[in-house]
Coordinates of C-alpha atoms in Angstrom, one line a residue:
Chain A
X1 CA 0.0 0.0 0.0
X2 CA 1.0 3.4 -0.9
X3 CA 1.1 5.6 2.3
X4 CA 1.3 9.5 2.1
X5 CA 2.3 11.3 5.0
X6 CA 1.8 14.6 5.1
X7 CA 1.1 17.7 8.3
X8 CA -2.4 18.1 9.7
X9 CA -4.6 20.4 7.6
X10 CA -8.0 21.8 8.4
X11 CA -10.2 19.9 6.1
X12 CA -8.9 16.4 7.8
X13 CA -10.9 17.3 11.1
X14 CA -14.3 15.0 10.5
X15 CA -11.3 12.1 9.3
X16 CA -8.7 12.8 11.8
X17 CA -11.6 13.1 14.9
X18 CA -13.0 9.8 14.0
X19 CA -9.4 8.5 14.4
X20 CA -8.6 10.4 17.5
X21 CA -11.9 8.8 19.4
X22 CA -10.7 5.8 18.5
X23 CA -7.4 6.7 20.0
X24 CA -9.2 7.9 23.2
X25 CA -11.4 4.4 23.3
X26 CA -8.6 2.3 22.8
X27 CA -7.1 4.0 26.0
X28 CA -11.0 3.6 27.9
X29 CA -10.7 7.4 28.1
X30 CA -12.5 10.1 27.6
X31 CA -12.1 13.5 26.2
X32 CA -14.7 16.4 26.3
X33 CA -15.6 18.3 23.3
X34 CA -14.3 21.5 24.1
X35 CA -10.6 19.7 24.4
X36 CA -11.0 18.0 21.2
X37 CA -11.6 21.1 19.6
X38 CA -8.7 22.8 21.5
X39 CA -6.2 19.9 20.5
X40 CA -7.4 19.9 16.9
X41 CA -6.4 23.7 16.7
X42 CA -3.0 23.4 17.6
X43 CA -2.1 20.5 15.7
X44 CA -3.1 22.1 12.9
X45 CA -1.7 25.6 13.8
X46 CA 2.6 24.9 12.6
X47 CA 3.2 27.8 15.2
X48 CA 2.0 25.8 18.1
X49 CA 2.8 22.8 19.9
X50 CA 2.1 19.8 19.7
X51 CA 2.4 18.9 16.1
X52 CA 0.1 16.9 13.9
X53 CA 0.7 14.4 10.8
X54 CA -1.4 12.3 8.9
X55 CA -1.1 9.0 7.0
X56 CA -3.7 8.7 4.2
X57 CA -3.7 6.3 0.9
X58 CA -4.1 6.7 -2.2
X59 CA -7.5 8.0 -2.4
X60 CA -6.8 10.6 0.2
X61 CA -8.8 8.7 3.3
X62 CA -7.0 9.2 6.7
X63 CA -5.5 5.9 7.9
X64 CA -3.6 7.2 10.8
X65 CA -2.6 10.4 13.2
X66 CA 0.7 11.0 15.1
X67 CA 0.9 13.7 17.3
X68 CA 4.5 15.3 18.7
X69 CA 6.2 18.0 20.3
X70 CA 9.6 19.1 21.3
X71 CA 10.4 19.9 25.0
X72 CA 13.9 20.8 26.6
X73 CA 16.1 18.4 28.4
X74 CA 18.6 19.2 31.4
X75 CA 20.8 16.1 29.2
X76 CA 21.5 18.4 26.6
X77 CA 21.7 21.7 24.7
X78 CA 19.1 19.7 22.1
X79 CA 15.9 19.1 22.8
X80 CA 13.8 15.8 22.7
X81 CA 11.1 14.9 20.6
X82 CA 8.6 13.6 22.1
X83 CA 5.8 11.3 20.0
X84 CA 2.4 11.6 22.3
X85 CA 0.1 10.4 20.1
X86 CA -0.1 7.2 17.4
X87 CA -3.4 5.6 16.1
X88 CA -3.7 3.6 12.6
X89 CA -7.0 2.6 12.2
X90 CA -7.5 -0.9 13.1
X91 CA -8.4 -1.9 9.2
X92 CA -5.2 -0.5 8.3
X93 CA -2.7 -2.1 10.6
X94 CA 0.0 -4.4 9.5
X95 CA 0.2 -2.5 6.3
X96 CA 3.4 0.0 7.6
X97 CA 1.0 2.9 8.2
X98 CA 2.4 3.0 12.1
X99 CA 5.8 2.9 10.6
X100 CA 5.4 5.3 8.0
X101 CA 4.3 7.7 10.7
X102 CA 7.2 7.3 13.1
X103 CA 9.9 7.3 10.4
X104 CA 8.4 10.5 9.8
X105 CA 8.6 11.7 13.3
X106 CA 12.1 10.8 13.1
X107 CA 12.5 12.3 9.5
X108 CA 11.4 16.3 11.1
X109 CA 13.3 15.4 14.9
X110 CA 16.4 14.9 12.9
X111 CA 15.7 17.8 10.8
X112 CA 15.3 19.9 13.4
X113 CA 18.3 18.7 15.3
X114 CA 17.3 16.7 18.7
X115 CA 19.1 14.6 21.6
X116 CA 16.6 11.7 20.9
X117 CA 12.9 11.0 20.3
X118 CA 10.8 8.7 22.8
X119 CA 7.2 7.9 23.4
X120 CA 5.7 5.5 26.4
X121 CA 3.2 3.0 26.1
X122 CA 1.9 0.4 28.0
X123 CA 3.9 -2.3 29.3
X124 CA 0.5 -4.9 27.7
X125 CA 0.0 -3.2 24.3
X126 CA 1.3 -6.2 22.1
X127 CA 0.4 -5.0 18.8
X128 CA 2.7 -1.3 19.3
X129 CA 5.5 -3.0 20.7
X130 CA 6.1 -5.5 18.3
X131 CA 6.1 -2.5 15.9
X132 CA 8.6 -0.6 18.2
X133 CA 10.9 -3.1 19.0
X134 CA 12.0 -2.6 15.4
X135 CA 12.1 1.0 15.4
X136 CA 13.6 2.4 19.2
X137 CA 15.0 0.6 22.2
X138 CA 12.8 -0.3 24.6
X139 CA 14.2 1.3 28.0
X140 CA 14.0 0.2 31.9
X141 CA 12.1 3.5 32.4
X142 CA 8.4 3.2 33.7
X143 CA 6.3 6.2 34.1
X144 CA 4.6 7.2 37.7
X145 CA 1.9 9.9 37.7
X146 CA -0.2 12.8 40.3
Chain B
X1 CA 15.7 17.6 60.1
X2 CA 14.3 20.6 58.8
X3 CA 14.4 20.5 55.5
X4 CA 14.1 24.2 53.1
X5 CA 12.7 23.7 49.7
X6 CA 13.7 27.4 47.4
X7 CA 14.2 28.1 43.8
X8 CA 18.0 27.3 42.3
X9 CA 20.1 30.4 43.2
X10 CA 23.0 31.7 40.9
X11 CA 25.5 31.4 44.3
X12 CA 24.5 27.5 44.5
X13 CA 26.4 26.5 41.4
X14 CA 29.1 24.5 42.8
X15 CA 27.1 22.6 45.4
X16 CA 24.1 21.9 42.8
X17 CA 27.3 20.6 40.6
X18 CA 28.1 18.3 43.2
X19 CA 24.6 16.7 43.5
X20 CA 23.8 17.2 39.7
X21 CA 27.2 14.8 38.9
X22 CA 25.7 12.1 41.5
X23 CA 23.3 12.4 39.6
X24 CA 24.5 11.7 36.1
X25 CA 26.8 9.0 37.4
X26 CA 23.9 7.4 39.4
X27 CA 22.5 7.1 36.1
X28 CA 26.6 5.7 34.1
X29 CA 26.3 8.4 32.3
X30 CA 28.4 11.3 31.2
X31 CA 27.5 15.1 30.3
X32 CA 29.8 17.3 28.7
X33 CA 31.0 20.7 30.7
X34 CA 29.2 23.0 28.2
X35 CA 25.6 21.3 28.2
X36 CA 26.4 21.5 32.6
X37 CA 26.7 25.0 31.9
X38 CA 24.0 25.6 29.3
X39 CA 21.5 23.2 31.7
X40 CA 22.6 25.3 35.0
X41 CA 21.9 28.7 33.0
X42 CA 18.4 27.7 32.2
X43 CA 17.2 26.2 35.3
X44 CA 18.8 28.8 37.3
X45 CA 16.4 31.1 35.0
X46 CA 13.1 31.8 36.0
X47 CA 12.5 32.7 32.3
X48 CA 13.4 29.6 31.0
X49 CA 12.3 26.1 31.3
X50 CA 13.6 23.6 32.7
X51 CA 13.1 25.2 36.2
X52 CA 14.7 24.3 39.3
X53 CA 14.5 23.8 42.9
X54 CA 16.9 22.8 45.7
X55 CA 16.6 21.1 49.3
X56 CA 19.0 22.9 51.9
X57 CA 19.2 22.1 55.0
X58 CA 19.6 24.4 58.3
X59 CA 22.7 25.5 57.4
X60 CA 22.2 25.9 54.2
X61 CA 24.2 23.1 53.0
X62 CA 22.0 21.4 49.7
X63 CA 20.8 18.1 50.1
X64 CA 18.8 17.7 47.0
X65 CA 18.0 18.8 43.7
X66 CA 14.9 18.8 41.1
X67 CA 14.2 19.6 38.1
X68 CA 10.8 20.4 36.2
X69 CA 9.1 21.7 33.4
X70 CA 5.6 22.1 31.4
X71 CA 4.2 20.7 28.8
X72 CA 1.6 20.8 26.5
X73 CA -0.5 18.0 26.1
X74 CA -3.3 16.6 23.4
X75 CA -5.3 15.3 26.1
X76 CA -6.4 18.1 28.1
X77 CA -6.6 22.0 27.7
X78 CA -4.3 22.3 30.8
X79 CA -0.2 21.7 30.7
X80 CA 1.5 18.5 31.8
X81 CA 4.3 19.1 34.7
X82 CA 6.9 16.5 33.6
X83 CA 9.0 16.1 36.5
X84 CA 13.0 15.2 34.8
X85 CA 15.4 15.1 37.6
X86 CA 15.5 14.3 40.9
X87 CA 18.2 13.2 43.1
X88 CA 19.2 13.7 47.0
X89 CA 22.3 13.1 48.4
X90 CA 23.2 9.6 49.3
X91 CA 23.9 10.9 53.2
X92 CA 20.6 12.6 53.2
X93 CA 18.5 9.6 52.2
X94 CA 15.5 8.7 54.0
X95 CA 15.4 11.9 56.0
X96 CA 12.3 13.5 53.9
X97 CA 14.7 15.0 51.3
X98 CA 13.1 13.5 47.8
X99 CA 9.1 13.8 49.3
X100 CA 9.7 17.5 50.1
X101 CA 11.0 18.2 46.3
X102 CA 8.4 16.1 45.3
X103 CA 5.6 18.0 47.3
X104 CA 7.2 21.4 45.9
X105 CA 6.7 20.1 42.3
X106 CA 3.3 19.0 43.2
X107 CA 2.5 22.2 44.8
X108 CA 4.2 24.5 42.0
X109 CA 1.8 22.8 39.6
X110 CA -1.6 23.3 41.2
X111 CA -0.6 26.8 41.6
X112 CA 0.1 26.5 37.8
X113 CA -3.0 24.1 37.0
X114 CA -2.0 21.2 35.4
X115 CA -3.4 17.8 34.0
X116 CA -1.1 15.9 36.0
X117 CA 2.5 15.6 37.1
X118 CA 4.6 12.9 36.2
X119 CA 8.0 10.9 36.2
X120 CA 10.2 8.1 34.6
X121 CA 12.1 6.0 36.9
X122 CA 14.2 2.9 36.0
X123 CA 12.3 -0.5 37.0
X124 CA 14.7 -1.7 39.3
X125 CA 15.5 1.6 40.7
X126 CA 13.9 -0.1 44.4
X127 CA 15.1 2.9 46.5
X128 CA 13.3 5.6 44.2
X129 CA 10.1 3.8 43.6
X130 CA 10.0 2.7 47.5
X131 CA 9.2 6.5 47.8
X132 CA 7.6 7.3 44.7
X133 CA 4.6 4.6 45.8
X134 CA 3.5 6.4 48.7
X135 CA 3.5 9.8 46.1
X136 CA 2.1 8.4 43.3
X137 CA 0.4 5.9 41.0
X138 CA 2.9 3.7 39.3
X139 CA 1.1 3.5 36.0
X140 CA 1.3 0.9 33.1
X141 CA 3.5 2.9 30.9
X142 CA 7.0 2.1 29.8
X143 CA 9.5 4.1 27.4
X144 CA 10.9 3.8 23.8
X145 CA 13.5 5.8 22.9
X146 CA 15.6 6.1 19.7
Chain C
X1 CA -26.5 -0.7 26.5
X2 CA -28.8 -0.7 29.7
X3 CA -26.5 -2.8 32.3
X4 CA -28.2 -4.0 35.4
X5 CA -26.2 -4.5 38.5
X6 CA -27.8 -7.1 41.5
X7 CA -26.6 -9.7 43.7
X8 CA -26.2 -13.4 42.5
X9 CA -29.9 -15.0 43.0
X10 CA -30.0 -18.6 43.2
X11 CA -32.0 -19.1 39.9
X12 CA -28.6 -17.3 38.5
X13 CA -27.2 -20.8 38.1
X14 CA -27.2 -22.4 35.2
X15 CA -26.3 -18.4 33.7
X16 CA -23.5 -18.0 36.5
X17 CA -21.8 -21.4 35.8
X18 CA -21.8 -20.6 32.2
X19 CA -20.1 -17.6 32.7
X20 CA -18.2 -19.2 35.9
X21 CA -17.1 -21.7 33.2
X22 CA -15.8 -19.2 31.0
X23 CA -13.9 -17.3 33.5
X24 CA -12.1 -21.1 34.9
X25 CA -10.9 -21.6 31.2
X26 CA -9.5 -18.3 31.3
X27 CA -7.1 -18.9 33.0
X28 CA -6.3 -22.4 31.4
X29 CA -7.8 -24.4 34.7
X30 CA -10.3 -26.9 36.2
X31 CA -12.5 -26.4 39.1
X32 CA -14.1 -29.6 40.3
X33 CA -17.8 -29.9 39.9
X34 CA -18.2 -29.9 43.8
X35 CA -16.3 -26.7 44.3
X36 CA -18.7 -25.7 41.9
X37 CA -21.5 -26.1 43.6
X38 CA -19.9 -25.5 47.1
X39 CA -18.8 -21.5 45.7
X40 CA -22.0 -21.1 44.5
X41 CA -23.7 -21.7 47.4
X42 CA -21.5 -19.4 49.1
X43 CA -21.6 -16.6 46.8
X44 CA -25.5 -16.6 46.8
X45 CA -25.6 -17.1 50.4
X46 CA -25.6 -13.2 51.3
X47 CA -24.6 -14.7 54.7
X48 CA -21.5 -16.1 53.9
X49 CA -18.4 -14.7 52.2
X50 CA -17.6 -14.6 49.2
X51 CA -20.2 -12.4 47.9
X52 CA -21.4 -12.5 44.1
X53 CA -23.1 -10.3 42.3
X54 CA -23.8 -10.2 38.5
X55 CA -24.6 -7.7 35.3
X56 CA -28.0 -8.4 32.9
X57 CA -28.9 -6.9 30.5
X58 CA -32.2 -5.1 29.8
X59 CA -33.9 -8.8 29.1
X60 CA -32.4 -10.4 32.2
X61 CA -29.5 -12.1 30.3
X62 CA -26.6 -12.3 32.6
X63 CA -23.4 -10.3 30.7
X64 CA -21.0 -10.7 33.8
X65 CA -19.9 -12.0 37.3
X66 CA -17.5 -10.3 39.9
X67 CA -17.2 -11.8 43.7
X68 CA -15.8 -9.9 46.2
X69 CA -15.0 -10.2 50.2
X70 CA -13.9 -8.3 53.0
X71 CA -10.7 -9.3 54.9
X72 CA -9.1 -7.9 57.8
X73 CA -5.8 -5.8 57.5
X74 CA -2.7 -5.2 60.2
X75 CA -3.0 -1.6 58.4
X76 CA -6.2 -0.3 59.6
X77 CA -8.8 -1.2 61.7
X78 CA -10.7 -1.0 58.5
X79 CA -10.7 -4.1 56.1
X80 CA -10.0 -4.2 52.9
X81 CA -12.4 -5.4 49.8
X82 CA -11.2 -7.9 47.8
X83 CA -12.2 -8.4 44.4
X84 CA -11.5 -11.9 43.6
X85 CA -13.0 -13.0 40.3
X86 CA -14.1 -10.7 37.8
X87 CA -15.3 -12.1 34.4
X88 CA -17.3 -10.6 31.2
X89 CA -18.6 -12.6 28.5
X90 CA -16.6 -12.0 25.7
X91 CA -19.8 -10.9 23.4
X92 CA -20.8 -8.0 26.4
X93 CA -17.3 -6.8 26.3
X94 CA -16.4 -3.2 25.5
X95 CA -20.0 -2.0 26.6
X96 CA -19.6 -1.0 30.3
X97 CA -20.1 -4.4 31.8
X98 CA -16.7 -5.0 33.5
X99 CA -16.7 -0.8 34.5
X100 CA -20.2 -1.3 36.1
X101 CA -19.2 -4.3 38.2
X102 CA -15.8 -2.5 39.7
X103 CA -17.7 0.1 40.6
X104 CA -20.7 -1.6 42.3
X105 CA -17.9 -3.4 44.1
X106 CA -16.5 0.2 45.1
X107 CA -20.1 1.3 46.1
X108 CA -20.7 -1.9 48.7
X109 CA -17.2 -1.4 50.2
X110 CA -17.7 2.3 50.4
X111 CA -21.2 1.8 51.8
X112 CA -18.8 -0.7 54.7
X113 CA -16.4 1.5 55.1
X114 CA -12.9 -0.1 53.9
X115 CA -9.5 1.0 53.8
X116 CA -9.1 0.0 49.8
X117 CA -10.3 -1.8 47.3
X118 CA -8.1 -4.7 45.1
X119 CA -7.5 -7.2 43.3
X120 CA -5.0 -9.2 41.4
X121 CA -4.5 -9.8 37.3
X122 CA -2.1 -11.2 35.3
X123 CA 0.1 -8.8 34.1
X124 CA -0.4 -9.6 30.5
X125 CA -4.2 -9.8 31.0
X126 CA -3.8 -6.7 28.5
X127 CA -8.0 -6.2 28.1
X128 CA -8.4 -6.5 31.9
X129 CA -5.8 -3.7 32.3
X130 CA -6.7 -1.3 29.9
X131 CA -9.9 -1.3 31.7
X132 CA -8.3 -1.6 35.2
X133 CA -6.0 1.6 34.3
X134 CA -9.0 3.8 34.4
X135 CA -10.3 2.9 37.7
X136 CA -7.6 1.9 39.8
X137 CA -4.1 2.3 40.3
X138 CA -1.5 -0.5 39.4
X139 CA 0.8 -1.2 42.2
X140 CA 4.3 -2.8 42.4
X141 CA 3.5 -5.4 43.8
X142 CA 3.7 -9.2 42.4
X143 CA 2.6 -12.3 44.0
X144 CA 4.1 -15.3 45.3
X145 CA 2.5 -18.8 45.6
X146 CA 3.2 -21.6 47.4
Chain D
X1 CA 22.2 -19.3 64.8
X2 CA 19.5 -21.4 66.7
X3 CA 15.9 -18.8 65.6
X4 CA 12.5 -20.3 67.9
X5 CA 9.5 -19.9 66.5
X6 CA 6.3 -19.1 68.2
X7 CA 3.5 -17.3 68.8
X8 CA 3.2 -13.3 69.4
X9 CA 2.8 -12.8 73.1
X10 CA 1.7 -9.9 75.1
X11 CA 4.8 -9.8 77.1
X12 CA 6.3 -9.0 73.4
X13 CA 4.8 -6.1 72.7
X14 CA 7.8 -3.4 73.1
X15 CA 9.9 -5.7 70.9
X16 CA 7.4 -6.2 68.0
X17 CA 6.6 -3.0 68.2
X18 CA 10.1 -2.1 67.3
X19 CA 9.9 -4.4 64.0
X20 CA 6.4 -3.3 62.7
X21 CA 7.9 0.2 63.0
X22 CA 10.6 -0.8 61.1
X23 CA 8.8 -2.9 58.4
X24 CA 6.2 0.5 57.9
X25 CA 9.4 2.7 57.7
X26 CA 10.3 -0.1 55.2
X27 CA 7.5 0.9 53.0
X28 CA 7.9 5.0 53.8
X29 CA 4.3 4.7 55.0
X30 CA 3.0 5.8 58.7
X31 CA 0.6 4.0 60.9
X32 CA -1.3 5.8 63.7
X33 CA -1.0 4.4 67.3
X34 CA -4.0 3.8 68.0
X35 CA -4.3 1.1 64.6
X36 CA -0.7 -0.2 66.0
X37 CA -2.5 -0.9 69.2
X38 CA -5.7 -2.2 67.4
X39 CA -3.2 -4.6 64.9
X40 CA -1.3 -5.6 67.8
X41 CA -4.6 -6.9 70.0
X42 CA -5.9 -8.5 67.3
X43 CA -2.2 -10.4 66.8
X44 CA -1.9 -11.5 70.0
X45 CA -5.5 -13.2 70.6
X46 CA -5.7 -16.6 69.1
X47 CA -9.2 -16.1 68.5
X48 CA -8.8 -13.5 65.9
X49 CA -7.1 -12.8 62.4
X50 CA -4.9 -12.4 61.5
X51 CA -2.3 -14.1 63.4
X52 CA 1.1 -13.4 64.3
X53 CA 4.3 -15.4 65.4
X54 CA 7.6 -14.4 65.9
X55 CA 11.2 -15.7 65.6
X56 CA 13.3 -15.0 68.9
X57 CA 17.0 -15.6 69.3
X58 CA 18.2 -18.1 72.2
X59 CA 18.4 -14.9 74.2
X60 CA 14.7 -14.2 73.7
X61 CA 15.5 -11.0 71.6
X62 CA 13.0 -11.0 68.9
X63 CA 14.6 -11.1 65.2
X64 CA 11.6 -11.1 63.2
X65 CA 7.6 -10.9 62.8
X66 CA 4.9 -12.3 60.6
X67 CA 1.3 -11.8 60.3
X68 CA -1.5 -14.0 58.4
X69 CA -4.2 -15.2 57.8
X70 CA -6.9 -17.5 56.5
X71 CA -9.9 -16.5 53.5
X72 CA -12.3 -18.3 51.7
X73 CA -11.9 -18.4 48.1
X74 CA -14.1 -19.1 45.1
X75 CA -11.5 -21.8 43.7
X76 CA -11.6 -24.2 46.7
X77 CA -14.0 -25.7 49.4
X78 CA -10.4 -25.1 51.4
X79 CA -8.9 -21.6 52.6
X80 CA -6.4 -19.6 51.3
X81 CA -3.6 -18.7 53.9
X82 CA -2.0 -15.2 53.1
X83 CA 1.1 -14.0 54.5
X84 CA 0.3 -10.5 55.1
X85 CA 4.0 -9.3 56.9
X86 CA 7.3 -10.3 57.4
X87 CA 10.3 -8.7 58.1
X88 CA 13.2 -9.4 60.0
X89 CA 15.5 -7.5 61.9
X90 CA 17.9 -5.7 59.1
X91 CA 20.7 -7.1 61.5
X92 CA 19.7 -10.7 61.5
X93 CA 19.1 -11.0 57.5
X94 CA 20.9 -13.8 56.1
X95 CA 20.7 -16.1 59.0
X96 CA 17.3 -18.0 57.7
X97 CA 14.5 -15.8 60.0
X98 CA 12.9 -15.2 57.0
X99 CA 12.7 -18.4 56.1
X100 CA 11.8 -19.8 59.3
X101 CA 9.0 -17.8 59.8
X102 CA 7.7 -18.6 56.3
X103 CA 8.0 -22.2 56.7
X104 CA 6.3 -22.3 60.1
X105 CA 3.5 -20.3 58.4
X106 CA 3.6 -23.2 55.8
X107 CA 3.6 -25.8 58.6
X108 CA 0.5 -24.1 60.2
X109 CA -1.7 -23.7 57.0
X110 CA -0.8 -27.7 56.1
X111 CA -2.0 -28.2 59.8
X112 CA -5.4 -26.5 59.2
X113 CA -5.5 -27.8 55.8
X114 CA -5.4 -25.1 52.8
X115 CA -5.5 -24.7 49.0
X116 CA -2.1 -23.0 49.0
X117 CA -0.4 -19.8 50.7
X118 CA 0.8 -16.5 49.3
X119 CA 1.8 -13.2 49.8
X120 CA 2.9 -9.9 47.9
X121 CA 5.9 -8.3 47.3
X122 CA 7.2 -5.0 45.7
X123 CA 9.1 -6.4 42.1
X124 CA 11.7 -4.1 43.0
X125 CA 12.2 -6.2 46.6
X126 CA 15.2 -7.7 45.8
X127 CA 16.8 -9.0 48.6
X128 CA 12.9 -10.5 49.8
X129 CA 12.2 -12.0 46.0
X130 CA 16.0 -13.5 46.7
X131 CA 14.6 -15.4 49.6
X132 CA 11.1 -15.8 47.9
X133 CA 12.7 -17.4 44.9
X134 CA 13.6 -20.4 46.8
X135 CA 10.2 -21.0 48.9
X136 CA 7.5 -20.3 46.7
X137 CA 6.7 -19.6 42.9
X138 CA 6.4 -16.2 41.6
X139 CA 3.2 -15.7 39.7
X140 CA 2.4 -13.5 36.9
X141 CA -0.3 -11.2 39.1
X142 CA 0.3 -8.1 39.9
X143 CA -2.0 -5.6 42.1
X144 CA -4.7 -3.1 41.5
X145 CA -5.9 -1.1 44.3
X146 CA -8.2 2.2 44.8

């Protein structure tokens, strides 16, 4: 399958929200409305933080979302990248979609010059890690939380 | 033991350099003199992020060290506070040290409003998380990192 | 969907051991028919620990088991609930029918007056978790079994 | 080194006080006096759970504590005996306390007649899971709690 990945744009929002519920499902979350609308506005805004990108094929229909940002680090002078958010729609998976996505994560980190790029998941989540485990290194870190 | 939490001053540079190299050796690792100095500048800034705090005891002497910072996040309106560095000194263990930084940090970000604070800890780091328990919710979440 | 929430009545059976049945193979084991009929008993028994209690739907078809006791602790004069088995059929699941039992659980050992709620899962039980990570926090702690 | 086993006495009180203190300090938690006083009561009587013995040296002085005790369970027409404490005198570690107190636990549950006994441990417990690695299997469940 040919994947194009390409930033966040406007018209994408009725594609890229039924994505990002599926995101918040998969997770057994919830997110109101008013956040939905508030995180769709700066992923699409290239000024602000965090950053949106989309996979879509051929025929222009979304098949996945990555979200990122770059924060400093007390490590070093660079910053970190820092990937938030992946989803590829479940009909899509196992078709390099998730890959495409990071690879492009790390195609704009390294363009932008950073000390690394990371993202956590959870310890259970099968189907990402197999994918990851061929990407990154998983670390020893595990993340507590207020 | 009375322990003072305060913001990093410029006059605690060597003594926070003491504690800061514990810290990167606790940790192998090795930082280079210039990213010490380019780290120190910004978290002795209050303009800047990261931000950081000290633990001094009665005579002023520091015991401890942390470092913070905000974040945006997708999943809520409000900032993350992503807590990166935290390390006491290995004579002032168990004296209150680490749970009074922590406590800062926790009460530096309601003043703030955040989403949530939160942490990375190696798995097997049995001294950290003995203390982190009674703070916080070890969650599910592990790290990849390329 | 419309979940209903009650306690385990004894014309539950032949629905419960279904379900019961379901849960056992699981986790890849046998429970003797006696044992059975000797937990039932005692789960129906609103005299007797352990307690049961089940989700139906809106035509009375049962969707889901959980049995819970109370157990003394050296750490408060307070006991502590334990929820022992939890199990969803697989057709319910996704709907709210694990979520509604937890927190029926938490209701009944609020309305007691308890000094915490828990319960033990596999760690790679990744559907029980993903759940779990929403209403509870996951400890540190493993267990050992003679 | 010749470690007695037996039951918690009232005469001990001073001395196991000293331990629990030190096993809560172990887990950086706090425990008000008046549930140390409730635990302790309910420790010594032999008519209520749970139950604690102790391991003295041929001097009398006490080395170690453990508390349990006895719970249906859904999986058996017999009890399950959990070990709720132990801990043992940091200066009398490596002399087999531990493992003296576990074993009479096991010796008392085979007495009354049990479907197995088990107890929870930090992962990051290494010198316990050392000792616990040689008594008992570890399991793959891990703990939720609200």
């Amino acid at each position: 399958m040919l994947v194009n990945i390409r930033n966040l744009d406007l018209a994408d929002r009725p594609a890229w929200e039924r994505l990002w519920h599926g995101y918040v499902k998969f997770y057994r979350r919830r997110v109101d409305a008013d956040v939905t609308d508030f995180t769709f506005a700066r992923l699409w805004d290239p000024g602000s933080q965090p950053f949106g990108i989309v996979a879509a094929d051929e025929a222009g229909r979304l098949l996945g979302i990555a979200h990122y940002l770059f924060r400093p680090t007390t490590w070093s002078r660079l910053d970190l990248c820092y990937l938030e958010d992946l989803f590829v729609d479940p009909g899509a998976r196992g078709s390099g979609v998730g890959r495409s996505l990071i690879n492009e994560v790390y195609s704009r980190a390294d363009k932008r010059g950073v000390s690394g790029v990371y993202w956590l998941t959870q310890e259970f989540n099968a189907d990402g890690r197999a994918l990851y485990d061929t990407l990154a290194r998983r670390t020893s870190f595990i993340r507590y939380q207020r």
